[in-house]
Tab-separated table of C-alpha atoms (C1' of nucleotides) in Angstrom:
chain	number	residue	atom	x	y	z
A	163	MET	CA	-14.990	-29.831	2.013
A	164	ARG	CA	-11.375	-30.948	1.653
A	165	GLU	CA	-9.426	-31.481	4.817
A	166	TYR	CA	-6.034	-30.232	3.689
A	167	TYR	CA	-4.593	-28.086	0.941
A	168	SER	CA	-0.955	-28.040	-0.076
A	169	ILE	CA	0.874	-24.771	-0.331
A	170	THR	CA	1.136	-24.907	-4.118
A	171	GLU	CA	-2.533	-25.690	-4.505
A	172	LEU	CA	-3.305	-22.495	-2.698
A	173	THR	CA	-0.724	-20.453	-4.579
A	174	ARG	CA	-2.449	-21.544	-7.789
A	175	GLU	CA	-5.942	-20.960	-6.499
A	176	PHE	CA	-5.206	-17.454	-5.260
A	177	ASP	CA	-2.420	-16.566	-7.652
A	178	ILE	CA	0.081	-15.704	-4.954
A	179	SER	CA	3.564	-17.053	-4.259
A	180	THR	CA	4.667	-19.565	-1.649
A	181	ARG	CA	6.773	-16.777	-0.227
A	182	THR	CA	3.627	-14.776	0.369
A	183	LEU	CA	1.907	-17.639	2.162
A	184	ARG	CA	4.951	-18.300	4.335
A	185	PHE	CA	5.107	-14.611	5.053
A	186	TYR	CA	1.494	-14.648	6.191
A	187	GLU	CA	2.329	-17.568	8.412
A	188	ASP	CA	5.301	-15.719	9.906
A	189	GLU	CA	2.969	-12.814	10.547
A	190	GLY	CA	0.605	-15.144	12.359
A	191	LEU	CA	-2.250	-14.628	9.942
A	192	VAL	CA	-2.586	-18.314	9.133
A	193	GLN	CA	-1.494	-21.380	11.109
A	194	PRO	CA	-1.235	-24.397	8.860
A	195	VAL	CA	-0.499	-27.655	10.673
A	196	ARG	CA	2.619	-29.633	9.851
A	197	ARG	CA	3.208	-33.128	8.647
A	198	GLY	CA	6.916	-33.399	9.219
A	199	ARG	CA	8.062	-30.051	7.934
A	200	THR	CA	5.512	-29.582	5.200
A	201	ARG	CA	2.579	-27.295	5.735
A	202	LEU	CA	-0.986	-28.513	5.539
A	203	PHE	CA	-3.549	-25.766	5.171
A	204	ARG	CA	-7.049	-26.409	6.411
A	205	PRO	CA	-10.284	-24.890	5.099
A	206	THR	CA	-10.139	-22.311	7.856
A	207	ASP	CA	-6.697	-21.215	6.643
A	208	ARG	CA	-8.059	-21.072	3.146
A	209	HIS	CA	-10.857	-18.831	4.262
A	210	LEU	CA	-8.413	-16.636	6.133
A	211	ILE	CA	-6.356	-16.233	2.985
A	212	ARG	CA	-9.454	-15.088	1.189
A	213	GLN	CA	-10.025	-12.483	3.873
A	214	ILE	CA	-6.396	-11.380	3.809
A	215	LEU	CA	-6.460	-10.839	0.058
A	216	ARG	CA	-9.684	-8.923	0.344
A	217	GLY	CA	-8.103	-6.646	2.905
A	218	ARG	CA	-5.063	-6.255	0.738
A	219	ARG	CA	-7.104	-5.224	-2.269
A	220	LEU	CA	-8.773	-2.624	-0.086
A	221	GLY	CA	-5.391	-1.145	0.794
A	222	PHE	CA	-5.170	-2.348	4.373
A	223	SER	CA	-1.710	-3.071	5.768
A	224	ILE	CA	-0.829	-6.440	7.222
A	225	ASN	CA	-1.269	-5.041	10.698
A	226	GLU	CA	-4.699	-3.697	9.877
A	227	ILE	CA	-5.630	-6.998	8.307
A	228	ARG	CA	-4.458	-8.752	11.456
A	229	GLU	CA	-6.717	-6.503	13.505
A	230	ILE	CA	-9.679	-7.170	11.257
A	231	ILE	CA	-9.113	-10.899	11.415
A	232	GLN	CA	-9.035	-10.725	15.187
A	233	MET	CA	-12.524	-9.281	14.999
A	234	TYR	CA	-13.865	-12.246	13.105
A	235	LYS	CA	-12.723	-14.646	15.788
A	236	GLU	CA	-14.670	-15.892	18.759
A	237	PRO	CA	-15.736	-12.918	20.877
A	238	PRO	CA	-13.784	-12.661	24.145
A	239	GLY	CA	-15.320	-13.707	27.441
A	240	GLU	CA	-14.846	-10.588	29.475
A	241	VAL	CA	-17.164	-7.592	29.432
A	242	GLY	CA	-14.481	-4.931	29.123
A	243	GLN	CA	-12.835	-6.798	26.283
A	244	LEU	CA	-16.174	-7.175	24.555
A	245	LYS	CA	-16.941	-3.484	24.757
A	246	LEU	CA	-13.471	-2.624	23.498
A	247	MET	CA	-13.895	-5.053	20.636
A	248	ILE	CA	-17.201	-3.487	19.663
A	249	LYS	CA	-15.571	-0.066	19.692
A	250	ARG	CA	-12.787	-1.301	17.427
A	251	ILE	CA	-15.280	-2.858	15.067
A	252	GLU	CA	-17.124	0.456	14.909
A	253	GLU	CA	-13.867	2.204	14.037
A	254	LYS	CA	-13.070	-0.208	11.252
A	255	ARG	CA	-16.561	0.216	9.901
A	256	GLY	CA	-15.924	3.937	9.873
A	257	GLU	CA	-12.800	3.417	7.805
A	258	LEU	CA	-14.660	1.158	5.432
A	259	ARG	CA	-17.468	3.632	5.016
A	260	GLN	CA	-14.888	6.303	4.191
A	261	LYS	CA	-13.429	3.971	1.604
A	262	ARG	CA	-16.878	3.454	0.205
A	263	ARG	CA	-17.401	7.184	-0.174
A	264	ASP	CA	-13.989	7.458	-1.862
A	265	LEU	CA	-14.941	4.632	-4.128
A	266	GLU	CA	-18.274	6.069	-5.180
A	267	GLU	CA	-16.711	9.444	-5.847
A	268	THR	CA	-13.955	7.933	-7.928
A	269	LEU	CA	-16.458	5.853	-9.858
A	270	ALA	CA	-18.544	8.944	-10.493
A	271	GLU	CA	-15.532	10.830	-11.819
A	272	LEU	CA	-14.634	7.936	-14.061
A	273	ASP	CA	-18.194	7.857	-15.367
A	274	HIS	CA	-17.900	11.511	-16.148
A	275	ALA	CA	-14.543	11.027	-17.833
A	276	GLU	CA	-15.918	8.257	-19.974
A	277	GLU	CA	-18.879	10.370	-21.000
A	278	SER	CA	-16.498	13.092	-22.136
A	279	CYS	CA	-14.631	10.569	-24.221
A	280	VAL	CA	-17.781	9.215	-25.784
A	281	GLU	CA	-19.050	12.714	-26.552
A	282	ARG	CA	-15.751	13.520	-28.146
A	283	LEU	CA	-16.040	10.415	-30.300
A	284	VAL	CA	-19.513	11.437	-31.377
A	285	GLU	CA	-18.206	14.888	-32.270
A	286	LEU	CA	-15.623	13.196	-34.442
A	287	GLY	CA	-18.433	11.326	-36.111
A	288	VAL	CA	-17.406	7.862	-35.008
A	289	ASN	CA	-20.028	5.164	-35.148
A	290	THR	CA	-20.235	3.813	-31.614
B	171	MET	CA	-12.437	30.473	-4.684
B	172	ARG	CA	-8.945	31.408	-3.479
B	173	GLU	CA	-6.265	31.861	-6.079
B	174	TYR	CA	-3.307	30.388	-4.236
B	175	TYR	CA	-2.642	28.160	-1.271
B	176	SER	CA	0.700	27.867	0.518
B	177	ILE	CA	2.205	24.482	1.095
B	178	THR	CA	1.636	24.607	4.839
B	179	GLU	CA	-1.985	25.577	4.432
B	180	LEU	CA	-2.498	22.420	2.425
B	181	THR	CA	-0.519	20.227	4.783
B	182	ARG	CA	-2.843	21.400	7.554
B	183	GLU	CA	-5.995	21.022	5.505
B	184	PHE	CA	-5.203	17.484	4.393
B	185	ASP	CA	-3.049	16.432	7.312
B	186	ILE	CA	-0.071	15.456	5.222
B	187	SER	CA	3.552	16.615	5.349
B	188	THR	CA	5.342	19.061	3.106
B	189	ARG	CA	7.556	16.178	2.120
B	190	THR	CA	4.533	14.346	0.814
B	191	LEU	CA	3.398	17.293	-1.273
B	192	ARG	CA	6.859	17.779	-2.704
B	193	PHE	CA	6.971	14.083	-3.429
B	194	TYR	CA	3.711	14.367	-5.342
B	195	GLU	CA	5.183	17.264	-7.252
B	196	ASP	CA	8.296	15.243	-8.110
B	197	GLU	CA	5.995	12.519	-9.317
B	198	GLY	CA	4.250	15.009	-11.555
B	199	LEU	CA	0.882	14.638	-9.854
B	200	VAL	CA	0.609	18.335	-9.025
B	201	GLN	CA	2.284	21.335	-10.636
B	202	PRO	CA	2.226	24.311	-8.304
B	203	VAL	CA	3.543	27.509	-9.814
B	204	ARG	CA	6.534	29.258	-8.256
B	205	ARG	CA	7.081	32.698	-6.872
B	206	GLY	CA	10.831	32.677	-6.518
B	207	ARG	CA	11.372	29.305	-4.940
B	208	THR	CA	8.164	29.038	-2.987
B	209	ARG	CA	5.353	26.928	-4.300
B	210	LEU	CA	1.932	28.376	-4.921
B	211	PHE	CA	-0.798	25.792	-5.216
B	212	ARG	CA	-3.891	26.657	-7.209
B	213	PRO	CA	-7.406	25.336	-6.689
B	214	THR	CA	-6.806	22.761	-9.385
B	215	ASP	CA	-3.783	21.452	-7.466
B	216	ARG	CA	-5.893	21.369	-4.363
B	217	HIS	CA	-8.500	19.303	-6.101
B	218	LEU	CA	-5.831	16.993	-7.445
B	219	ILE	CA	-4.539	16.445	-3.932
B	220	ARG	CA	-8.030	15.480	-2.866
B	221	GLN	CA	-8.140	12.920	-5.653
B	222	ILE	CA	-4.686	11.607	-4.832
B	223	LEU	CA	-5.595	11.044	-1.204
B	224	ARG	CA	-8.788	9.336	-2.198
B	225	GLY	CA	-6.820	6.987	-4.395
B	226	ARG	CA	-4.353	6.392	-1.626
B	227	ARG	CA	-7.068	5.466	0.840
B	228	LEU	CA	-8.376	2.973	-1.696
B	229	GLY	CA	-4.990	1.312	-1.855
B	230	PHE	CA	-3.951	2.501	-5.292
B	231	SER	CA	-0.239	3.020	-5.915
B	232	ILE	CA	1.123	6.344	-7.066
B	233	ASN	CA	1.374	4.989	-10.588
B	234	GLU	CA	-2.213	3.852	-10.549
B	235	ILE	CA	-3.268	7.200	-9.161
B	236	ARG	CA	-1.349	8.881	-11.932
B	237	GLU	CA	-3.253	6.795	-14.462
B	238	ILE	CA	-6.570	7.644	-12.901
B	239	ILE	CA	-5.744	11.333	-12.869
B	240	GLN	CA	-4.881	11.156	-16.553
B	241	MET	CA	-8.402	9.908	-17.124
B	242	TYR	CA	-9.948	12.953	-15.523
B	243	LYS	CA	-8.105	15.265	-17.861
B	244	GLU	CA	-9.256	16.591	-21.196
B	245	PRO	CA	-10.020	13.705	-23.522
B	246	PRO	CA	-7.443	13.292	-26.294
B	247	GLY	CA	-8.190	14.396	-29.851
B	248	GLU	CA	-7.443	11.250	-31.738
B	249	VAL	CA	-9.894	8.416	-32.201
B	250	GLY	CA	-7.509	5.583	-31.365
B	251	GLN	CA	-6.418	7.379	-28.205
B	252	LEU	CA	-10.018	7.966	-27.234
B	253	LYS	CA	-10.944	4.327	-27.631
B	254	LEU	CA	-7.890	3.265	-25.682
B	255	MET	CA	-8.782	5.722	-22.942
B	256	ILE	CA	-12.310	4.365	-22.746
B	257	LYS	CA	-10.924	0.849	-22.453
B	258	ARG	CA	-8.637	1.923	-19.621
B	259	ILE	CA	-11.478	3.626	-17.837
B	260	GLU	CA	-13.507	0.443	-18.118
B	261	GLU	CA	-10.643	-1.510	-16.576
B	262	LYS	CA	-10.317	0.856	-13.656
B	263	ARG	CA	-14.023	0.652	-13.093
B	264	GLY	CA	-13.655	-3.100	-12.975
B	265	GLU	CA	-11.031	-2.777	-10.267
B	266	LEU	CA	-13.205	-0.395	-8.334
B	267	ARG	CA	-16.184	-2.699	-8.567
B	268	GLN	CA	-14.026	-5.522	-7.213
B	269	LYS	CA	-13.025	-3.284	-4.352
B	270	ARG	CA	-16.657	-2.526	-3.731
B	271	ARG	CA	-17.494	-6.211	-3.509
B	272	ASP	CA	-14.565	-6.695	-1.126
B	273	LEU	CA	-15.774	-3.792	0.917
B	274	GLU	CA	-19.353	-4.993	1.209
B	275	GLU	CA	-18.193	-8.461	2.185
B	276	THR	CA	-15.851	-7.097	4.806
B	277	LEU	CA	-18.569	-4.846	6.179
B	278	ALA	CA	-20.933	-7.800	6.319
B	279	GLU	CA	-18.412	-9.855	8.257
B	280	LEU	CA	-17.821	-7.002	10.673
B	281	ASP	CA	-21.568	-6.666	11.175
B	282	HIS	CA	-21.696	-10.326	11.986
B	283	ALA	CA	-18.748	-10.029	14.362
B	284	GLU	CA	-20.367	-7.149	16.176
B	285	GLU	CA	-23.615	-9.060	16.529
B	286	SER	CA	-21.725	-11.918	18.132
B	287	CYS	CA	-20.182	-9.492	20.578
B	288	VAL	CA	-23.511	-7.919	21.454
B	289	GLU	CA	-25.135	-11.327	21.898
B	290	ARG	CA	-22.313	-12.334	24.175
B	291	LEU	CA	-22.849	-9.199	26.225
B	292	VAL	CA	-26.539	-9.976	26.536
B	293	GLU	CA	-25.693	-13.507	27.676
B	294	LEU	CA	-23.516	-11.977	30.342
B	295	GLY	CA	-26.494	-9.894	31.400
B	296	VAL	CA	-25.017	-6.520	30.572
B	297	ASN	CA	-27.438	-3.652	30.183
B	298	THR	CA	-26.842	-2.350	26.700
C	41	DA	C1'	20.765	45.680	9.611
C	42	DC	C1'	19.225	41.650	12.138
C	43	DG	C1'	17.037	37.955	13.964
C	44	DT	C1'	13.138	34.780	13.460
C	45	DG	C1'	10.216	31.704	11.300
C	46	DA	C1'	8.802	29.541	7.123
C	47	DA	C1'	10.341	27.218	2.895
C	48	DT	C1'	13.553	24.998	0.066
C	49	DT	C1'	16.809	21.332	-1.605
C	50	DG	C1'	19.334	17.108	-1.185
C	51	DA	C1'	20.804	13.173	1.025
C	52	DC	C1'	20.088	9.507	3.843
C	53	DT	C1'	16.889	6.335	6.462
C	54	DT	C1'	12.859	3.593	7.401
C	55	DT	C1'	8.884	0.527	6.829
C	56	DT	C1'	6.139	-2.690	4.392
C	57	DA	C1'	5.457	-6.637	1.727
C	58	DC	C1'	7.144	-9.403	-0.323
C	59	DG	C1'	11.155	-11.306	-4.295
C	60	DT	C1'	15.036	-14.049	-5.058
C	61	DA	C1'	18.725	-17.141	-4.454
C	62	DA	C1'	21.224	-20.841	-2.227
C	63	DA	C1'	21.243	-25.170	-0.296
C	64	DC	C1'	19.014	-28.971	1.084
C	65	DG	C1'	15.158	-33.177	2.028
C	66	DC	C1'	11.855	-36.406	0.108
C	67	DC	C1'	10.029	-39.345	-3.226
C	68	DA	C1'	8.130	-40.999	-7.590
C	69	DT	C1'	9.154	-42.019	-12.273
C	70	DG	C1'	11.605	-43.234	-16.398
D	85	DC	C1'	20.148	-43.665	-10.139
D	86	DA	C1'	19.455	-39.313	-11.455
D	87	DT	C1'	16.090	-36.140	-12.677
D	88	DG	C1'	12.131	-33.358	-11.784
D	89	DG	C1'	8.907	-31.611	-8.834
D	90	DC	C1'	7.475	-30.052	-4.632
D	91	DG	C1'	8.708	-28.788	-0.167
D	92	DT	C1'	11.739	-26.627	3.472
D	93	DT	C1'	14.892	-22.917	5.853
D	94	DT	C1'	17.949	-18.948	6.015
D	95	DA	C1'	19.447	-14.891	4.359
D	96	DC	C1'	19.874	-11.013	1.674
D	97	DG	C1'	17.642	-7.745	-1.734
D	98	DT	C1'	14.304	-4.361	-3.331
D	99	DA	C1'	10.575	-1.024	-4.764
D	100	DA	C1'	7.286	2.229	-3.083
D	101	DA	C1'	6.142	5.943	-0.247
D	102	DA	C1'	7.267	8.656	2.428
D	103	DG	C1'	10.121	10.300	7.139
D	104	DT	C1'	14.030	12.702	8.907
D	105	DC	C1'	17.828	15.664	9.067
D	106	DA	C1'	21.101	19.224	7.645
D	107	DA	C1'	22.225	23.133	5.386
D	108	DT	C1'	20.614	26.913	3.287
D	109	DT	C1'	17.638	30.862	1.802
D	110	DC	C1'	13.971	34.018	1.835
D	111	DA	C1'	10.594	37.424	3.616
D	112	DC	C1'	9.363	40.047	7.273
D	113	DG	C1'	8.859	42.992	11.098
D	114	DT	C1'	11.323	45.842	14.128
DNA sequence: ACGTGAATTGACTTTTACGTAAACGCCATG
DNA sequence: CATGGCGTTTACGTAAAAGTCAATTCACGT
């Protein structure tokens, strides 16, 4: 496990711009350390980026991603906070399950659409 | 099956604004008929709205949603078009499968986070 | 005929998530 | 030593997806 990653290394690995990474830093999603003024990203930052991009692909906003990331962190020490956190996690899971239903339905419709296309090709006597 | 739905009926059903529906019309995603100036949405428009919102929840842009909707329509008559369409459908399915992986991973991490919270509660001697 | 509520159009505004450009520091290499 | 490459900050720009507001315009019930 490497200790530090430069910003351009990560932009290449994840195919995002430096602007994007700096933006995520401004938003408090990652906290690279500094050597002088240059940013050094640690494995934990790298993993966070992975999580951010996952959230992004799922259509979550930066704020929602921030919330989700909070949930991955060390659980709080106080009972009320813990219960609240669990409730929030439940809510997010609800959203994700909704997304999963949406996804399966969309996939099913695409399957159906493809079938229609294939049938049509067969009708036209195309060798598949 | 009702023949027509008014714009406000649909805004209530789907919890979106009239502005949003008109925007979707401008974008050519739905084509309600007109009686004078007022829009009359048919069941097919209603179903399209359902599909649009599904796409939106999955983080697809309007353009991507437009593409997907094209795929649901009658398959084209020409062989080249059909093959192209099938290729596009395959691509979209790829995207959706990526989203599904993202989703499962996120759900898994949330499960893990919740477990940590519950464990912590048990440590604190809270009666769950 | 008249007021009231629902719908319409059009213009302007807002938010999000970056893009882009300018201007500069640091340093290794030819 | 200057050139390229990578890094920085600050600031302004922008596209997408609506929200908001103003000014009508119907449709109707009385």
